[in-house]
mmCIF file of C-alpha atoms and ligand atoms in Angstrom:
data_model
loop_
_atom_site.group_PDB
_atom_site.id
_atom_site.type_symbol
_atom_site.label_atom_id
_atom_site.label_comp_id
_atom_site.label_asym_id
_atom_site.label_seq_id
_atom_site.Cartn_x
_atom_site.Cartn_y
_atom_site.Cartn_z
ATOM 1 C CA MET E 1 -13.640 -56.908 61.875
ATOM 2 C CA LYS E 2 -15.091 -60.295 62.575
ATOM 3 C CA ILE E 3 -16.124 -60.668 66.189
ATOM 4 C CA PRO E 4 -16.036 -64.216 67.549
ATOM 5 C CA THR E 5 -19.100 -65.449 69.401
ATOM 6 C CA THR E 6 -17.623 -67.763 72.031
ATOM 7 C CA ASP E 7 -14.988 -67.984 74.725
ATOM 8 C CA PHE E 8 -15.827 -64.763 76.538
ATOM 9 C CA PHE E 9 -16.619 -65.201 80.195
ATOM 10 C CA ASP E 10 -20.217 -64.166 80.885
ATOM 11 C CA PHE E 11 -20.215 -63.166 84.526
ATOM 12 C CA HIS E 12 -23.970 -63.228 85.023
ATOM 13 C CA HIS E 13 -26.481 -64.808 82.684
ATOM 14 C CA HIS E 14 -29.858 -66.506 82.611
ATOM 15 C CA THR E 15 -29.307 -68.790 79.625
ATOM 16 C CA ASP E 16 -29.922 -72.395 80.565
ATOM 17 C CA GLY E 17 -27.223 -74.754 79.300
ATOM 18 C CA LYS E 18 -24.718 -72.050 78.350
ATOM 19 C CA THR E 19 -21.122 -72.674 79.439
ATOM 20 C CA GLY E 20 -18.285 -70.195 79.963
ATOM 21 C CA GLY E 21 -19.908 -68.077 82.595
ATOM 22 C CA ILE E 22 -22.054 -68.036 85.705
ATOM 23 C CA TYR E 23 -25.633 -69.169 85.308
ATOM 24 C CA ASN E 24 -28.147 -67.611 87.684
ATOM 25 C CA LEU E 25 -30.008 -70.653 88.993
ATOM 26 C CA ARG E 26 -33.735 -70.394 89.631
ATOM 27 C CA TYR E 27 -35.390 -71.804 92.732
ATOM 28 C CA GLY E 28 -36.005 -75.530 92.453
ATOM 29 C CA GLU E 29 -34.087 -76.025 89.194
ATOM 30 C CA PRO E 30 -31.747 -79.017 88.945
ATOM 31 C CA TRP E 31 -28.032 -78.287 89.391
ATOM 32 C CA PRO E 32 -26.761 -77.114 85.998
ATOM 33 C CA PRO E 33 -23.653 -78.551 84.275
ATOM 34 C CA SER E 34 -21.946 -75.120 84.377
ATOM 35 C CA TYR E 35 -20.857 -72.827 87.169
ATOM 36 C CA PHE E 36 -23.811 -71.145 88.774
ATOM 37 C CA SER E 37 -24.920 -68.691 91.417
ATOM 38 C CA ALA E 38 -27.921 -69.144 93.674
ATOM 39 C CA GLY E 39 -29.771 -66.570 95.694
ATOM 40 C CA ILE E 40 -33.074 -64.941 96.536
ATOM 41 C CA HIS E 41 -33.650 -61.918 94.309
ATOM 42 C CA PRO E 42 -35.467 -58.977 95.942
ATOM 43 C CA HIS E 43 -38.094 -59.258 93.185
ATOM 44 C CA ASP E 44 -38.826 -62.865 94.101
ATOM 45 C CA ILE E 45 -39.169 -62.850 97.873
ATOM 46 C CA PRO E 46 -41.887 -65.387 98.676
ATOM 47 C CA ALA E 47 -44.357 -65.122 101.575
ATOM 48 C CA ASP E 48 -42.742 -68.171 103.166
ATOM 49 C CA THR E 49 -39.004 -67.906 102.739
ATOM 50 C CA ALA E 50 -38.123 -71.073 104.686
ATOM 51 C CA PRO E 51 -38.127 -73.505 101.717
ATOM 52 C CA HIS E 52 -36.128 -71.012 99.650
ATOM 53 C CA PHE E 53 -33.459 -70.713 102.310
ATOM 54 C CA GLN E 54 -33.428 -74.487 102.645
ATOM 55 C CA TRP E 55 -32.818 -74.737 98.888
ATOM 56 C CA LEU E 56 -30.211 -71.998 98.983
ATOM 57 C CA LYS E 57 -28.262 -73.605 101.811
ATOM 58 C CA GLU E 58 -28.043 -76.830 99.797
ATOM 59 C CA ALA E 59 -27.175 -75.019 96.563
ATOM 60 C CA VAL E 60 -24.279 -73.044 98.025
ATOM 61 C CA LEU E 61 -22.546 -76.233 99.117
ATOM 62 C CA HIS E 62 -22.472 -77.542 95.552
ATOM 63 C CA PRO E 63 -18.941 -77.390 94.130
ATOM 64 C CA ARG E 64 -20.157 -75.659 90.939
ATOM 65 C CA CYS E 65 -22.008 -72.990 92.909
ATOM 66 C CA VAL E 66 -19.425 -70.208 92.829
ATOM 67 C CA ALA E 67 -21.396 -67.273 94.224
ATOM 68 C CA ILE E 68 -24.446 -66.265 96.250
ATOM 69 C CA GLY E 69 -26.908 -64.135 94.319
ATOM 70 C CA GLU E 70 -28.231 -62.372 92.733
ATOM 71 C CA CYS E 71 -29.483 -60.782 95.906
ATOM 72 C CA GLY E 72 -29.680 -57.245 97.176
ATOM 73 C CA LEU E 73 -31.823 -54.159 97.456
ATOM 74 C CA ASP E 74 -34.261 -52.558 95.055
ATOM 75 C CA GLY E 75 -35.688 -49.108 95.706
ATOM 76 C CA LEU E 76 -38.179 -49.280 92.876
ATOM 77 C CA ILE E 77 -40.291 -52.241 93.951
ATOM 78 C CA ALA E 78 -43.200 -52.438 96.379
ATOM 79 C CA THR E 79 -41.634 -55.097 98.632
ATOM 80 C CA ASP E 80 -41.120 -53.722 102.134
ATOM 81 C CA GLU E 81 -37.585 -52.424 102.614
ATOM 82 C CA LYS E 82 -37.252 -54.105 105.992
ATOM 83 C CA ILE E 83 -38.063 -57.463 104.461
ATOM 84 C CA GLN E 84 -35.602 -56.860 101.623
ATOM 85 C CA ALA E 85 -32.935 -55.908 104.156
ATOM 86 C CA GLU E 86 -33.547 -58.998 106.269
ATOM 87 C CA ILE E 87 -33.422 -61.382 103.304
ATOM 88 C CA PHE E 88 -30.284 -59.713 101.985
ATOM 89 C CA MET E 89 -28.534 -59.836 105.362
ATOM 90 C CA LYS E 90 -29.298 -63.563 105.750
ATOM 91 C CA GLN E 91 -27.683 -64.215 102.375
ATOM 92 C CA ILE E 92 -24.599 -62.228 103.357
ATOM 93 C CA GLU E 93 -24.307 -64.455 106.423
ATOM 94 C CA ILE E 94 -24.594 -67.568 104.262
ATOM 95 C CA ALA E 95 -21.917 -66.202 101.920
ATOM 96 C CA ASN E 96 -19.655 -65.506 104.891
ATOM 97 C CA GLU E 97 -20.134 -69.060 106.143
ATOM 98 C CA VAL E 98 -19.338 -70.759 102.845
ATOM 99 C CA ARG E 99 -16.771 -68.127 101.814
ATOM 100 C CA LYS E 100 -18.205 -67.483 98.378
ATOM 101 C CA PRO E 101 -18.635 -64.014 96.831
ATOM 102 C CA LEU E 102 -21.934 -62.180 96.508
ATOM 103 C CA ILE E 103 -23.505 -61.076 93.228
ATOM 104 C CA ILE E 104 -25.508 -57.978 94.019
ATOM 105 C CA HIS E 105 -28.633 -56.556 92.442
ATOM 106 C CA CYS E 106 -28.874 -52.914 93.500
ATOM 107 C CA VAL E 107 -31.341 -50.304 92.314
ATOM 108 C CA LYS E 108 -31.257 -46.861 93.915
ATOM 109 C CA ARG E 109 -29.848 -48.187 97.180
ATOM 110 C CA HIS E 110 -26.104 -47.839 96.665
ATOM 111 C CA SER E 111 -25.460 -45.791 99.790
ATOM 112 C CA ALA E 112 -27.296 -48.406 101.874
ATOM 113 C CA LEU E 113 -25.046 -51.048 100.312
ATOM 114 C CA LEU E 114 -22.008 -49.515 101.987
ATOM 115 C CA HIS E 115 -23.446 -50.512 105.343
ATOM 116 C CA TYR E 116 -23.770 -54.158 104.241
ATOM 117 C CA LYS E 117 -20.272 -54.129 102.859
ATOM 118 C CA LYS E 118 -18.971 -53.941 106.423
ATOM 119 C CA THR E 119 -20.769 -57.169 107.340
ATOM 120 C CA ALA E 120 -19.686 -59.103 104.275
ATOM 121 C CA LYS E 121 -16.416 -60.963 104.711
ATOM 122 C CA VAL E 122 -16.456 -61.956 101.047
ATOM 123 C CA PRO E 123 -16.126 -59.874 97.866
ATOM 124 C CA MET E 124 -19.240 -58.134 96.571
ATOM 125 C CA VAL E 125 -19.843 -57.755 92.848
ATOM 126 C CA ILE E 126 -22.533 -55.311 91.756
ATOM 127 C CA HIS E 127 -23.904 -56.752 88.574
ATOM 128 C CA GLY E 128 -25.513 -54.813 85.723
ATOM 129 C CA PHE E 129 -23.865 -51.595 86.847
ATOM 130 C CA ASN E 130 -25.267 -48.693 84.812
ATOM 131 C CA ASN E 131 -25.337 -45.777 87.225
ATOM 132 C CA ARG E 132 -23.770 -42.343 87.382
ATOM 133 C CA SER E 133 -20.009 -42.193 87.678
ATOM 134 C CA THR E 134 -20.293 -40.474 91.093
ATOM 135 C CA ILE E 135 -21.959 -43.651 92.374
ATOM 136 C CA GLY E 136 -19.424 -45.770 90.524
ATOM 137 C CA GLU E 137 -16.515 -43.896 92.086
ATOM 138 C CA GLU E 138 -18.027 -44.345 95.527
ATOM 139 C CA MET E 139 -18.351 -48.098 94.908
ATOM 140 C CA MET E 140 -14.796 -48.196 93.590
ATOM 141 C CA LYS E 141 -13.528 -46.475 96.736
ATOM 142 C CA HIS E 142 -15.174 -49.171 98.850
ATOM 143 C CA ASN E 143 -13.650 -52.072 96.915
ATOM 144 C CA PHE E 144 -16.689 -53.357 95.123
ATOM 145 C CA TYR E 145 -16.228 -55.281 91.914
ATOM 146 C CA LEU E 146 -18.517 -54.140 89.102
ATOM 147 C CA SER E 147 -19.991 -56.186 86.297
ATOM 148 C CA PHE E 148 -21.154 -54.267 83.241
ATOM 149 C CA GLY E 149 -23.700 -55.295 80.638
ATOM 150 C CA LYS E 150 -25.427 -54.139 77.497
ATOM 151 C CA SER E 151 -25.834 -50.499 78.655
ATOM 152 C CA VAL E 152 -22.132 -49.910 77.995
ATOM 153 C CA LEU E 153 -22.780 -50.359 74.264
ATOM 154 C CA HIS E 154 -25.011 -47.270 74.172
ATOM 155 C CA HIS E 155 -24.472 -44.964 77.148
ATOM 156 C CA VAL E 156 -21.692 -42.470 76.615
ATOM 157 C CA ASN E 157 -21.468 -41.494 80.302
ATOM 158 C CA LEU E 158 -21.164 -45.115 81.339
ATOM 159 C CA GLN E 159 -18.463 -45.578 78.694
ATOM 160 C CA GLN E 160 -16.512 -42.697 80.247
ATOM 161 C CA PHE E 161 -16.708 -44.416 83.613
ATOM 162 C CA VAL E 162 -15.649 -47.811 82.219
ATOM 163 C CA LYS E 163 -12.559 -46.073 80.826
ATOM 164 C CA VAL E 164 -11.368 -45.172 84.334
ATOM 165 C CA PHE E 165 -12.696 -48.156 86.265
ATOM 166 C CA PRO E 166 -9.799 -50.522 87.120
ATOM 167 C CA ALA E 167 -9.703 -53.504 84.769
ATOM 168 C CA ASP E 168 -8.727 -55.815 87.603
ATOM 169 C CA ARG E 169 -12.088 -55.274 89.312
ATOM 170 C CA LEU E 170 -14.247 -55.550 86.226
ATOM 171 C CA PHE E 171 -16.519 -58.221 84.749
ATOM 172 C CA LEU E 172 -18.804 -58.313 81.714
ATOM 173 C CA GLU E 173 -22.173 -60.003 81.397
ATOM 174 C CA THR E 174 -25.233 -60.500 79.226
ATOM 175 C CA ASP E 175 -27.707 -60.779 82.154
ATOM 176 C CA SER E 176 -31.061 -61.406 80.470
ATOM 177 C CA ALA E 177 -30.351 -59.230 77.425
ATOM 178 C CA ASP E 178 -30.060 -60.740 73.973
ATOM 179 C CA PHE E 179 -26.879 -59.499 72.273
ATOM 180 C CA ASN E 180 -23.417 -60.720 71.330
ATOM 181 C CA LEU E 181 -21.184 -60.595 74.388
ATOM 182 C CA ALA E 182 -18.140 -60.328 72.109
ATOM 183 C CA GLU E 183 -19.427 -56.919 71.044
ATOM 184 C CA LEU E 184 -19.275 -55.777 74.664
ATOM 185 C CA TYR E 185 -15.738 -57.147 75.062
ATOM 186 C CA GLU E 186 -14.811 -55.316 71.865
ATOM 187 C CA THR E 187 -16.320 -52.008 73.081
ATOM 188 C CA VAL E 188 -14.701 -52.200 76.508
ATOM 189 C CA SER E 189 -11.305 -53.178 75.123
ATOM 190 C CA SER E 190 -11.293 -50.184 72.781
ATOM 191 C CA LEU E 191 -12.432 -47.875 75.617
ATOM 192 C CA LYS E 192 -9.489 -49.114 77.636
ATOM 193 C CA GLY E 193 -7.090 -48.994 74.712
ATOM 194 C CA ILE E 194 -6.115 -52.655 75.006
ATOM 195 C CA SER E 195 -6.689 -55.633 72.743
ATOM 196 C CA ILE E 196 -9.724 -57.832 73.183
ATOM 197 C CA GLU E 197 -7.389 -60.750 74.013
ATOM 198 C CA THR E 198 -5.708 -58.725 76.762
ATOM 199 C CA LEU E 199 -9.062 -57.733 78.206
ATOM 200 C CA SER E 200 -10.290 -61.299 78.063
ATOM 201 C CA GLY E 201 -7.110 -62.443 79.835
ATOM 202 C CA ILE E 202 -7.538 -59.847 82.583
ATOM 203 C CA ILE E 203 -11.152 -60.868 83.145
ATOM 204 C CA THR E 204 -10.193 -64.553 83.241
ATOM 205 C CA ASN E 205 -7.694 -63.630 85.943
ATOM 206 C CA ASN E 206 -10.323 -61.662 87.832
ATOM 207 C CA VAL E 207 -12.625 -64.656 87.699
ATOM 208 C CA GLN E 208 -9.940 -66.937 89.054
ATOM 209 C CA THR E 209 -9.022 -64.517 91.817
ATOM 210 C CA LEU E 210 -12.613 -63.952 92.781
ATOM 211 C CA LEU E 211 -13.955 -67.454 92.516
ATOM 212 C CA LYS E 212 -10.790 -69.421 93.066
ATOM 213 C CA LEU E 213 -11.757 -71.569 90.118
ATOM 214 C CA THR E 214 -9.198 -74.203 89.392
ATOM 215 C CA ASP E 215 -10.168 -75.324 85.909
HETATM 216 ZN ZN1 ZN I 1 -29.866 -61.117 86.262
#
């Protein structure tokens, strides 16, 4: 079957100039022509965070900025956990103020995330979800949205989880991986036993619900 290459919403990507998705803006970059998210990634916490927060506060007010992130917690990096927690919490407060959802980067800190979920008054989407289904079920129980990427193409256990994860809380993304997003839509639609058009329609709906996009 011929898989088309366009028109699939890419929930989280790093490809400059791409449309039909949410571009993860880098610090100091000009506002892109597409929808974008802006945040301070736990990997990129600078020694002086003030200018970054200044930038972020401006970015989130932009009408095409639809989410705060990626931001979150990473248990595999050297950055002090207290600093990560503080930077994450500040971004949750910003998201609450501007009423835009959070795109979360989370590595080995999913149980800690539950604590932050109580503070967030906006939806939280864990992007690049590729963890065990026990973690996934826990996240599902606490009303997280999950965005899945390339791992779903290869990991059988993750595929089993995608089968049961509710379609109305699901997004798909390329992140920084180089592959055809249509292939991921194709895989997920067959896992769910629905057509690729139906899946695409559901995700478009999810996007509109989550981001309140009007066009
Ligand atoms: Zn990313």
